[in-house]
Coordinates of C-alpha atoms and ligand atoms in Angstrom, one line a residue:
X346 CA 94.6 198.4 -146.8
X347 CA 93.9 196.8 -150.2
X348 CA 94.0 198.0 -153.5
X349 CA 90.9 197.9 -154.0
X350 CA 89.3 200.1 -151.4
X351 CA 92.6 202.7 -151.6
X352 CA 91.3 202.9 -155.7
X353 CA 87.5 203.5 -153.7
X354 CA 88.8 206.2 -151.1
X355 CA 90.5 207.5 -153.5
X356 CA 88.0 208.1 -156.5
X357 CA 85.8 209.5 -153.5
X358 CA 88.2 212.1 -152.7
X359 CA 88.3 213.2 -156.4
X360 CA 84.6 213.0 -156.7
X361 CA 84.2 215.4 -153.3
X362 CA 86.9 217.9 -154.7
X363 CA 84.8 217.8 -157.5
X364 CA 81.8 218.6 -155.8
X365 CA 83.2 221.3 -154.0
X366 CA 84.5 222.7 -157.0
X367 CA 80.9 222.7 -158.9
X368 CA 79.3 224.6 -155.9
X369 CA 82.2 227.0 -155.7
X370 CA 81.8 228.6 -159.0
X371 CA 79.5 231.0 -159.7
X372 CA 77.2 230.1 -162.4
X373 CA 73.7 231.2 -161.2
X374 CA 72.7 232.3 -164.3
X375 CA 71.8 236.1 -163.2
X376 CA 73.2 239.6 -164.4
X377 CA 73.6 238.8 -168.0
X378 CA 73.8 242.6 -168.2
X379 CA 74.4 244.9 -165.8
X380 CA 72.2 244.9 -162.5
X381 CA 69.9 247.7 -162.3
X382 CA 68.0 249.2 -159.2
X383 CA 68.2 251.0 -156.6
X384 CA 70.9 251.2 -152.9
X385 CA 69.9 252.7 -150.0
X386 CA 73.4 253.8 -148.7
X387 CA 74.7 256.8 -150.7
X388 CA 71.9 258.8 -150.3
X389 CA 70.2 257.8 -146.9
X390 CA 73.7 256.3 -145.1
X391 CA 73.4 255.1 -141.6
X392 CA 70.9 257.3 -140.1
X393 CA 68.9 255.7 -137.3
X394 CA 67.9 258.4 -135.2
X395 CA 64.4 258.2 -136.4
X396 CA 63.4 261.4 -134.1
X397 CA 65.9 264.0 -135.3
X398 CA 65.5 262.6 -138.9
X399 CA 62.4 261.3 -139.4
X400 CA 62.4 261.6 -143.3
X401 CA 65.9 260.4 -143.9
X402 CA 65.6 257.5 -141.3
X403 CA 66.7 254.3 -142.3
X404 CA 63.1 251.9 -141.7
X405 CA 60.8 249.5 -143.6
X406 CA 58.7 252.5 -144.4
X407 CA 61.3 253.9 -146.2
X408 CA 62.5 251.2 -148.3
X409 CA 58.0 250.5 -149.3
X410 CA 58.0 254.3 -150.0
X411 CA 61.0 253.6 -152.0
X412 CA 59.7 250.4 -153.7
X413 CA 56.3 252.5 -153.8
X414 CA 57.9 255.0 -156.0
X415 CA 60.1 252.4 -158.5
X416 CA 56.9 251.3 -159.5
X417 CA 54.3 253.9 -160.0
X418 CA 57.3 256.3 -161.5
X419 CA 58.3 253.8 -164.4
X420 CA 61.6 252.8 -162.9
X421 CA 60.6 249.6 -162.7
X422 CA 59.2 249.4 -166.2
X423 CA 62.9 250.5 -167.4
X424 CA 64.8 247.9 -165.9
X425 CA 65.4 248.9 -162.1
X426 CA 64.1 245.7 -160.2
X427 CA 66.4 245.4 -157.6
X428 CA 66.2 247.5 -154.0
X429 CA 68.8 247.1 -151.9
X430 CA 69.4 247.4 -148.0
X431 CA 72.8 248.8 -146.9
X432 CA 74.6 249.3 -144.0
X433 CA 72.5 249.6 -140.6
X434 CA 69.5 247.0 -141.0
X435 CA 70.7 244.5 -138.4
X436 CA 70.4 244.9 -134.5
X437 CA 73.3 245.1 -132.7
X438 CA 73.5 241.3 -131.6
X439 CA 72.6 238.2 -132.9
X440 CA 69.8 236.3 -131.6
X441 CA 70.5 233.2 -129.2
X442 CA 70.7 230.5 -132.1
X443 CA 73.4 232.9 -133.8
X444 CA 71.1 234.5 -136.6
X445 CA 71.2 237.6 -137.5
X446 CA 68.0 239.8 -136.7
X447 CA 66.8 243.2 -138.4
X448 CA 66.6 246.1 -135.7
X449 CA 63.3 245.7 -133.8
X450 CA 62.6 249.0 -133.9
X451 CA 63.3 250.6 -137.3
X452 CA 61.9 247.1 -139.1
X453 CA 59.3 245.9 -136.8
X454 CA 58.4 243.0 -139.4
X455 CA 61.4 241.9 -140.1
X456 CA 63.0 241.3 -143.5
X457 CA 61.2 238.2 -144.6
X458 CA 57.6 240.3 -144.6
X459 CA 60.0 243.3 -146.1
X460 CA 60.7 240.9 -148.9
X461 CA 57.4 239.8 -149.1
X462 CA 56.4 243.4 -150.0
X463 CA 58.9 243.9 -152.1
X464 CA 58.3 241.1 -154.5
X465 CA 54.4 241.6 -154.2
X466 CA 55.2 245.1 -156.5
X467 CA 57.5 242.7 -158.8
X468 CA 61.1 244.0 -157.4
X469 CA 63.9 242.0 -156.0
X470 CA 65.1 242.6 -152.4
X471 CA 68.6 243.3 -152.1
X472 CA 70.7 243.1 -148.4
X473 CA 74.2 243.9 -147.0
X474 CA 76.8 241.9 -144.6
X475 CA 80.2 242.0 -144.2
X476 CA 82.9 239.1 -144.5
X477 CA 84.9 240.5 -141.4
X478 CA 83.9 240.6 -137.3
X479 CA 81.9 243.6 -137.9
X480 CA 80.1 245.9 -140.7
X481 CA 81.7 249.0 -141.7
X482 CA 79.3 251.0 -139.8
X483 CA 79.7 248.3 -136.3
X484 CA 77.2 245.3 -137.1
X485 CA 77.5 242.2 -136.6
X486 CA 79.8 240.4 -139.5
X487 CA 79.7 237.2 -140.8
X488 CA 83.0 235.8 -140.1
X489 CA 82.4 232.4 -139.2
X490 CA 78.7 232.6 -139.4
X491 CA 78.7 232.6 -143.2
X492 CA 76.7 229.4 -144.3
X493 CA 74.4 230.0 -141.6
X494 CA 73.7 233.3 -142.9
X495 CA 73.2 232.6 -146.2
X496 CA 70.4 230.1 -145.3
X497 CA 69.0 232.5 -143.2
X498 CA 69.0 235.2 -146.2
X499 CA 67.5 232.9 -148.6
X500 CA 65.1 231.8 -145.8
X501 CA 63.6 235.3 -145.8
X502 CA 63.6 235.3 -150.2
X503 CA 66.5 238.1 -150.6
X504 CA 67.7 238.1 -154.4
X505 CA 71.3 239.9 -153.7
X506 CA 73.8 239.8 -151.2
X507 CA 76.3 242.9 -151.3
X508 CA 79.4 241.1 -149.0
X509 CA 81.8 244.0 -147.7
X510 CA 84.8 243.1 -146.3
X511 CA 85.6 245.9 -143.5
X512 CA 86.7 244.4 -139.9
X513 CA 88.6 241.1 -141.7
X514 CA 92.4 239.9 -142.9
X515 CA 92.1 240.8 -146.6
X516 CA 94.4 237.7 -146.8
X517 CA 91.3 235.3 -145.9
X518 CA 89.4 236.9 -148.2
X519 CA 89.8 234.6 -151.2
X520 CA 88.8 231.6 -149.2
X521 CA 85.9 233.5 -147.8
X522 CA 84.6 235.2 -150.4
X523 CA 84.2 231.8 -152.4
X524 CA 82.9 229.7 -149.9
X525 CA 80.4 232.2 -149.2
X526 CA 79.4 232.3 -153.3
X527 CA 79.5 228.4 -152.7
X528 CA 76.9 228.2 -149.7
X529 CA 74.8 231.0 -151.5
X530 CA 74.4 228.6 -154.5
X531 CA 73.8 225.8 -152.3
X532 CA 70.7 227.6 -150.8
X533 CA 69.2 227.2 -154.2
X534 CA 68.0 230.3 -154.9
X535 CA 69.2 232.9 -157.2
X536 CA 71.0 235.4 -155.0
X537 CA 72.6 237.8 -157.3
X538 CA 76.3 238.3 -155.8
X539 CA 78.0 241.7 -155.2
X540 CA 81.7 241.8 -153.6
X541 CA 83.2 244.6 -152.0
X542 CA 87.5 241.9 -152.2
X543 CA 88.6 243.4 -155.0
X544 CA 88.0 247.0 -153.7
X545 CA 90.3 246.1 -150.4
X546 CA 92.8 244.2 -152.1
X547 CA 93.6 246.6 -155.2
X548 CA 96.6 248.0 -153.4
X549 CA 98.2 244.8 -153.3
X550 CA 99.0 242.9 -156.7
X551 CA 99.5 239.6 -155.3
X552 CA 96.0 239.1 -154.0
X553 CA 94.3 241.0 -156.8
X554 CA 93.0 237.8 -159.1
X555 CA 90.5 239.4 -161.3
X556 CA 90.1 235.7 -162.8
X557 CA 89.1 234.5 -159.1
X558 CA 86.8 238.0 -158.8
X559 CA 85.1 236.7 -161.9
X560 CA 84.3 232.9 -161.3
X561 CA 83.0 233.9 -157.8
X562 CA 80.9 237.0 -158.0
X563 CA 78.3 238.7 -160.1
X564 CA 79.8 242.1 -159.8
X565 CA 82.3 243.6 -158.1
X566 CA 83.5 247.0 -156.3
X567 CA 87.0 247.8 -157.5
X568 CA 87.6 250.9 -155.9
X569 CA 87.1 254.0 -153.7
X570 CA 83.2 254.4 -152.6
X571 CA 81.3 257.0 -154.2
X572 CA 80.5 260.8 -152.3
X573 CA 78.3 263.7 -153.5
X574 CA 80.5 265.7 -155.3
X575 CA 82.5 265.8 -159.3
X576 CA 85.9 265.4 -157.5
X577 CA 84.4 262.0 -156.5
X578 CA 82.9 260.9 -159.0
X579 CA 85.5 262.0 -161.7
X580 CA 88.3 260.0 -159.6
X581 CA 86.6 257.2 -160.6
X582 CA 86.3 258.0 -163.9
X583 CA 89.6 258.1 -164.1
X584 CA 90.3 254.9 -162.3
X585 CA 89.1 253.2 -164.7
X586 CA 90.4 255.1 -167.2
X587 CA 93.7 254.1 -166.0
X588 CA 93.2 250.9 -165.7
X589 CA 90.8 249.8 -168.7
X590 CA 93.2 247.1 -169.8
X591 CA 93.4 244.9 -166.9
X592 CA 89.5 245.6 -165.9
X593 CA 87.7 245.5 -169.2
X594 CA 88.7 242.1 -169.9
X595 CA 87.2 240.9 -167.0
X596 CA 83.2 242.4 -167.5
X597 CA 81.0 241.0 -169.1
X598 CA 77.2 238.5 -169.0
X599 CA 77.3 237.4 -165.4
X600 CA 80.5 239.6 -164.2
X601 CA 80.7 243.2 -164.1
X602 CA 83.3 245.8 -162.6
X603 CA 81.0 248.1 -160.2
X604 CA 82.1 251.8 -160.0
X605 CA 79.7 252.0 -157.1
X606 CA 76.3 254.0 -157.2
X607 CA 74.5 256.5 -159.2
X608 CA 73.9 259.7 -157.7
X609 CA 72.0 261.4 -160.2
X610 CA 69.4 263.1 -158.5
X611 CA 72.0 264.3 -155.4
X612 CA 72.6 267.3 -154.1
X613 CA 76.3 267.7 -155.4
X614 CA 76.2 267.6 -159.2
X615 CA 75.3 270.1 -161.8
X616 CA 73.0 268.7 -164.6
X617 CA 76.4 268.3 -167.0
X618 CA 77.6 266.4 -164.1
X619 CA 74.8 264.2 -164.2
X620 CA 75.1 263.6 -167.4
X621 CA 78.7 262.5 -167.5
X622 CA 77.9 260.4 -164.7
X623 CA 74.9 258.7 -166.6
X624 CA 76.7 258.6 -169.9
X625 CA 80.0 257.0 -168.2
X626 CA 78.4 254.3 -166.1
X627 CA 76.0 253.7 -169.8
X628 CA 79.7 253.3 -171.8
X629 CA 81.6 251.4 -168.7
X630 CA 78.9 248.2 -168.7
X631 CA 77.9 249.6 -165.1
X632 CA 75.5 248.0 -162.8
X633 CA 73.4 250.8 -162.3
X634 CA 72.2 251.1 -158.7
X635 CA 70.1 254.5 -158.6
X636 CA 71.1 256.1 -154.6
X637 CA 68.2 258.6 -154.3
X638 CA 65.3 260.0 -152.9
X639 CA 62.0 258.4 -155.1
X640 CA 60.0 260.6 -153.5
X641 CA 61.7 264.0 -154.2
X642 CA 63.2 263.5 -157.9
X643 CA 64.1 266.5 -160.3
X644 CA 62.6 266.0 -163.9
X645 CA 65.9 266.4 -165.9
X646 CA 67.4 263.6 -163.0
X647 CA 64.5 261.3 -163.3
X648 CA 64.7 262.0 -167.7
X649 CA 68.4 261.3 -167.5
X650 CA 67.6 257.7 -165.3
X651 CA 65.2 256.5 -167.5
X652 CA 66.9 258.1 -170.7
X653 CA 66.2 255.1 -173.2
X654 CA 69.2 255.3 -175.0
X655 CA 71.9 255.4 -172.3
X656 CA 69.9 252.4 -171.2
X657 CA 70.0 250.2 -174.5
X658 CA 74.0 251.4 -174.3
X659 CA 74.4 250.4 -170.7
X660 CA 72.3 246.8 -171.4
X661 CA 73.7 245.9 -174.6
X662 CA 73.8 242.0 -174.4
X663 CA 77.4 242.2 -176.2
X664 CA 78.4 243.1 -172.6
X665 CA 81.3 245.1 -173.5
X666 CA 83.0 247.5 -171.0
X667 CA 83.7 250.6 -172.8
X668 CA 87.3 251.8 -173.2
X669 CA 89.3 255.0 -172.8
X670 CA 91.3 255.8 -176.1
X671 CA 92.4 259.1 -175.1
X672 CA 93.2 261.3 -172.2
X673 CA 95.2 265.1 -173.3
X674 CA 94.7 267.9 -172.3
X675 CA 91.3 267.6 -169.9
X676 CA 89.6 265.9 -172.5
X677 CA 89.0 262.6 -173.3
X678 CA 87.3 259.9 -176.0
X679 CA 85.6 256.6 -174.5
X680 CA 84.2 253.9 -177.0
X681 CA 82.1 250.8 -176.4
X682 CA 81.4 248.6 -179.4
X683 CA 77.9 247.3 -179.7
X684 CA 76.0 244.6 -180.7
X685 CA 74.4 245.9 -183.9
X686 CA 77.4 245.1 -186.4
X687 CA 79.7 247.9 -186.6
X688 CA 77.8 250.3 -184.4
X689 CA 79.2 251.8 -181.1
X690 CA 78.3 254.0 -178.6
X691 CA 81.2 257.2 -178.0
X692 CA 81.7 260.3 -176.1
X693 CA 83.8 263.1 -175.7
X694 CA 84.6 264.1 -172.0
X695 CA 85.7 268.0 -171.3
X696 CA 86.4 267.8 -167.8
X697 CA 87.8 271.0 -167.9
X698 CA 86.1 274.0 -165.4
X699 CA 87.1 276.6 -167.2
X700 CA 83.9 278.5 -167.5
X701 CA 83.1 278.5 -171.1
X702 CA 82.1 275.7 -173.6
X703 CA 85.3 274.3 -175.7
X704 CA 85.2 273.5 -179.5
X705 CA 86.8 270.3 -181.0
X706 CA 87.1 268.9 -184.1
X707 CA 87.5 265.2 -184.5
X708 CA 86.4 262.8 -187.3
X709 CA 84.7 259.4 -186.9
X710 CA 88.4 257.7 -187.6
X711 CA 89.4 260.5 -185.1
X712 CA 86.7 258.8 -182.1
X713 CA 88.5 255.4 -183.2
X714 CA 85.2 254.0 -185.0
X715 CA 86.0 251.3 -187.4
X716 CA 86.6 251.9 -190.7
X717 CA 83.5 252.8 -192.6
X718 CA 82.1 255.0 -195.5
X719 CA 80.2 256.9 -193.6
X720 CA 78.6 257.4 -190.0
X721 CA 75.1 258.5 -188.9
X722 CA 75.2 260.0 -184.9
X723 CA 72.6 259.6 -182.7
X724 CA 73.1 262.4 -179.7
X725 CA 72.1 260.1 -176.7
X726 CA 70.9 263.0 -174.3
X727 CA 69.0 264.6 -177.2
X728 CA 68.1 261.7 -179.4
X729 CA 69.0 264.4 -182.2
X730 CA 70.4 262.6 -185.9
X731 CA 73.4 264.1 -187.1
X732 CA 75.4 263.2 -190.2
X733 CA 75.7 261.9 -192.4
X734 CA 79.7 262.0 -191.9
X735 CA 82.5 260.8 -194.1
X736 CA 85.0 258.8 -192.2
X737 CA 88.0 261.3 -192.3
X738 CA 85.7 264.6 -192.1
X739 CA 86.4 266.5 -189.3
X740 CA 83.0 266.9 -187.2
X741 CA 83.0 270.2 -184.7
X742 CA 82.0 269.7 -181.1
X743 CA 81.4 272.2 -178.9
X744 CA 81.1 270.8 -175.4
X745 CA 80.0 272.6 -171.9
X746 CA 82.6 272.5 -168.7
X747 CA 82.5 269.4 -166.9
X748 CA 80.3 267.6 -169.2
X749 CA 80.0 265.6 -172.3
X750 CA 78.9 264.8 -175.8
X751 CA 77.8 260.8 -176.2
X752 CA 76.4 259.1 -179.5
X753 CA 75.5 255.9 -181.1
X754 CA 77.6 255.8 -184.0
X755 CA 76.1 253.9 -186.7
X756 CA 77.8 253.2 -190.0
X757 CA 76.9 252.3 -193.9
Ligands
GLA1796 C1 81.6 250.5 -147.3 C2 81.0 250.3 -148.7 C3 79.9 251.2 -149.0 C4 78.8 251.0 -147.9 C5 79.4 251.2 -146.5 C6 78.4 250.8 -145.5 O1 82.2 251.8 -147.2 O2 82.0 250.4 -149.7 O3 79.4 251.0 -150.3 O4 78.3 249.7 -148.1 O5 80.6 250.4 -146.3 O6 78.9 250.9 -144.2

């Protein structure tokens, strides 16, 4: 071979690698804050005996009632646009050219008129797959069928593919995971991109590349799913408590740490509980995906959803993941700086059940503020104004079992 056309086949392998490379990383421009909207699978799981559970069942009619109800009850308005399909839309088999197909029965449409309705009410239509052989729940996966999938997914206009990665080698799952972010970009439509890797992987520190999580995905599930109960949700709490370091660094516009959904408006937490949950995933950068019944919401539930103030903490375009300073003694202090110079949003977590409220005193230098003259506090839950407080003065707190105290600290 000459010189000549070696330097040629050459310079075209560079330019391909190249090209690859461009496609692979994620930079569709979506999530500069944290995804908001609402998941079907925490609250409605995989239910699809539409006879013995009629109201509960997962359908088409229940995702319109749903996107019904984000409008008309101001979710949408707040910042909720996304509704997402879980586990349990597909039938059981693909059809003969090897796409997949929505059950005949429970979506009679199909999901391109599904997210034809959906984005008629202004809301973005959300699906699920799986990496591996099969879905958690036994559907057909997308092992080896991933770039034909994500044509067929932007075919029928879905805005945000939540890739799960049961049934597969978790050792494959770098590879996949990319190349599927790469043929999702290639479709060219924005198809915000949620990844269950980093949750199966966390166990095992050589194939836990947060750096890799970041440049492939829009937002990522770290770590045990969520159930309907404080044990639950307070493990995660704690997860990342334990772990801020490694994960905070990693969140921020376009990449996100996902502590899974919000279920506010359950059956398993008190109103505190609902509270902390709200305030946490506000002060952790959280996407917040609302798993709930729209039609059947209590008003302190839906108050604490469309609080403004946990919202303008949890959107904050700084992006910042908030932090755990302290943990003694079942209680703990969180911080997340914000935008507006100097300000930041804190809390004060009694996780303790002991039935009676606890009192503590702690001073803004106390909450780890920076140094200041003087704070103002804005109760987030009661948009009450306390202060003003000098930095050193020692500011009493008396806070309910399981539940918190949150403010925007604001100094001058
Ligand atoms: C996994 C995921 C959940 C949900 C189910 C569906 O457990 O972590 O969020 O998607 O699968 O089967």
């Amino acid at each position: 071979m000459q010189l000549s056309s070696l330097f040629l086949l050459l310079s075209l392998a560079i330019l391909y690698r190249i090209g690859q490379d461009q496609v692979l990383s994620l930079e569709n421009g979506l999530a500069l804050t944290p995804p908001m909207g609402w998941m079907h699978w925490e609250r409605f799981r995989c239910i699809t005996n539409c006879t013995e559970q009629p109201n509960d069942c997962l359908t088409e009619d229940l995702i319109k009632g749903q996107a019904d109800k984000m409008v008309s009850e101001g979710y949408l308005d707040a910042g909720y646009v996304y509704l997402s399909i879980d586990d349990c839309w597909m039938s059981k088999q693909r059809d003969s050219k090897g796409a997949l197909v929505a059950d005949p029965v429970r979506f009679p449409n199909g999901i391109k008129a599904l997210a034809d309705y959906i984005h008629s009410k202004g809301l973005k239509l959300g699906i699920y797959e799986d990496f591996g052989k099969a879905t958690c729940q036994g559907y057909p996966g997308s092992e080896f069928y991933l770039e034909q999938d994500a044509k067929t997914f932007a075919e029928w206009g879905v805005d945000l593919l939540k890739l799960d990665g049961c049934n597969s080698d978790v050792h494959d799952m770098k590879d996949g995971y990319e190349a599927m972010g790469g043929y999702l970009n290639r479709t060219g439509r924005p198809i915000l991109y949620l990844c269950s890797w980093p949750a199966y992987v966390q166990k095992d520190a050589a194939l836990t590349d947060y750096p890799a999580f970041k440049k492939t995905c829009n937002q990522w599930r770290n770590f045990d799913d969520i159930q309907d109960s404080w044990d639950s949700l307070y493990s995660i709490i704690d997860y990342y408590g334990s772990n801020q370091y490694n994960l905070s660094a990693f969140a921020g516009p376009g990449s996100w740490n996902d502590p899974d959904e919000l279920i506010v408006g359950g059956f398993g937490l008190s109103q505190n509980q609902e509270m902390v949950q709200m305030g946490m995933w506000a002060m952790m950068a959280s996407p917040l995906f609302m798993s709930l019944d729209l039609r059947n919401v209590r008003p302190e539930s839906k108050a604490l959803l469309l609080n403004k103030n946990l919202l303008a903490i949890n959107q904050d375009p700084l992006g910042k993941q908030g932090e755990r300073l302290w943990k003694i003694n079942k209680a703990e202090v969180w911080i997340k700086p914000l935008s507006k110079p100097g300000a930041s949003a804190i809390s004060i977590l009694n996780t303790d059940n002991q039935g009676a409220p606890r009192v503590f005193h702690l001073s803004p230098a106390e909450l780890g503020l920076p140094k200041a003259q003087k704070y103002n506090m804005t109760d987030v839950f009661t948009n009450k104004q306390y202060g003003p407080y000098m930095y050193s003065q020692s500011i009493q707190f008396t806070i309910d079992p399981t539940s918190m105290f949150m403010a925007i600290a604001d100094p001058f």
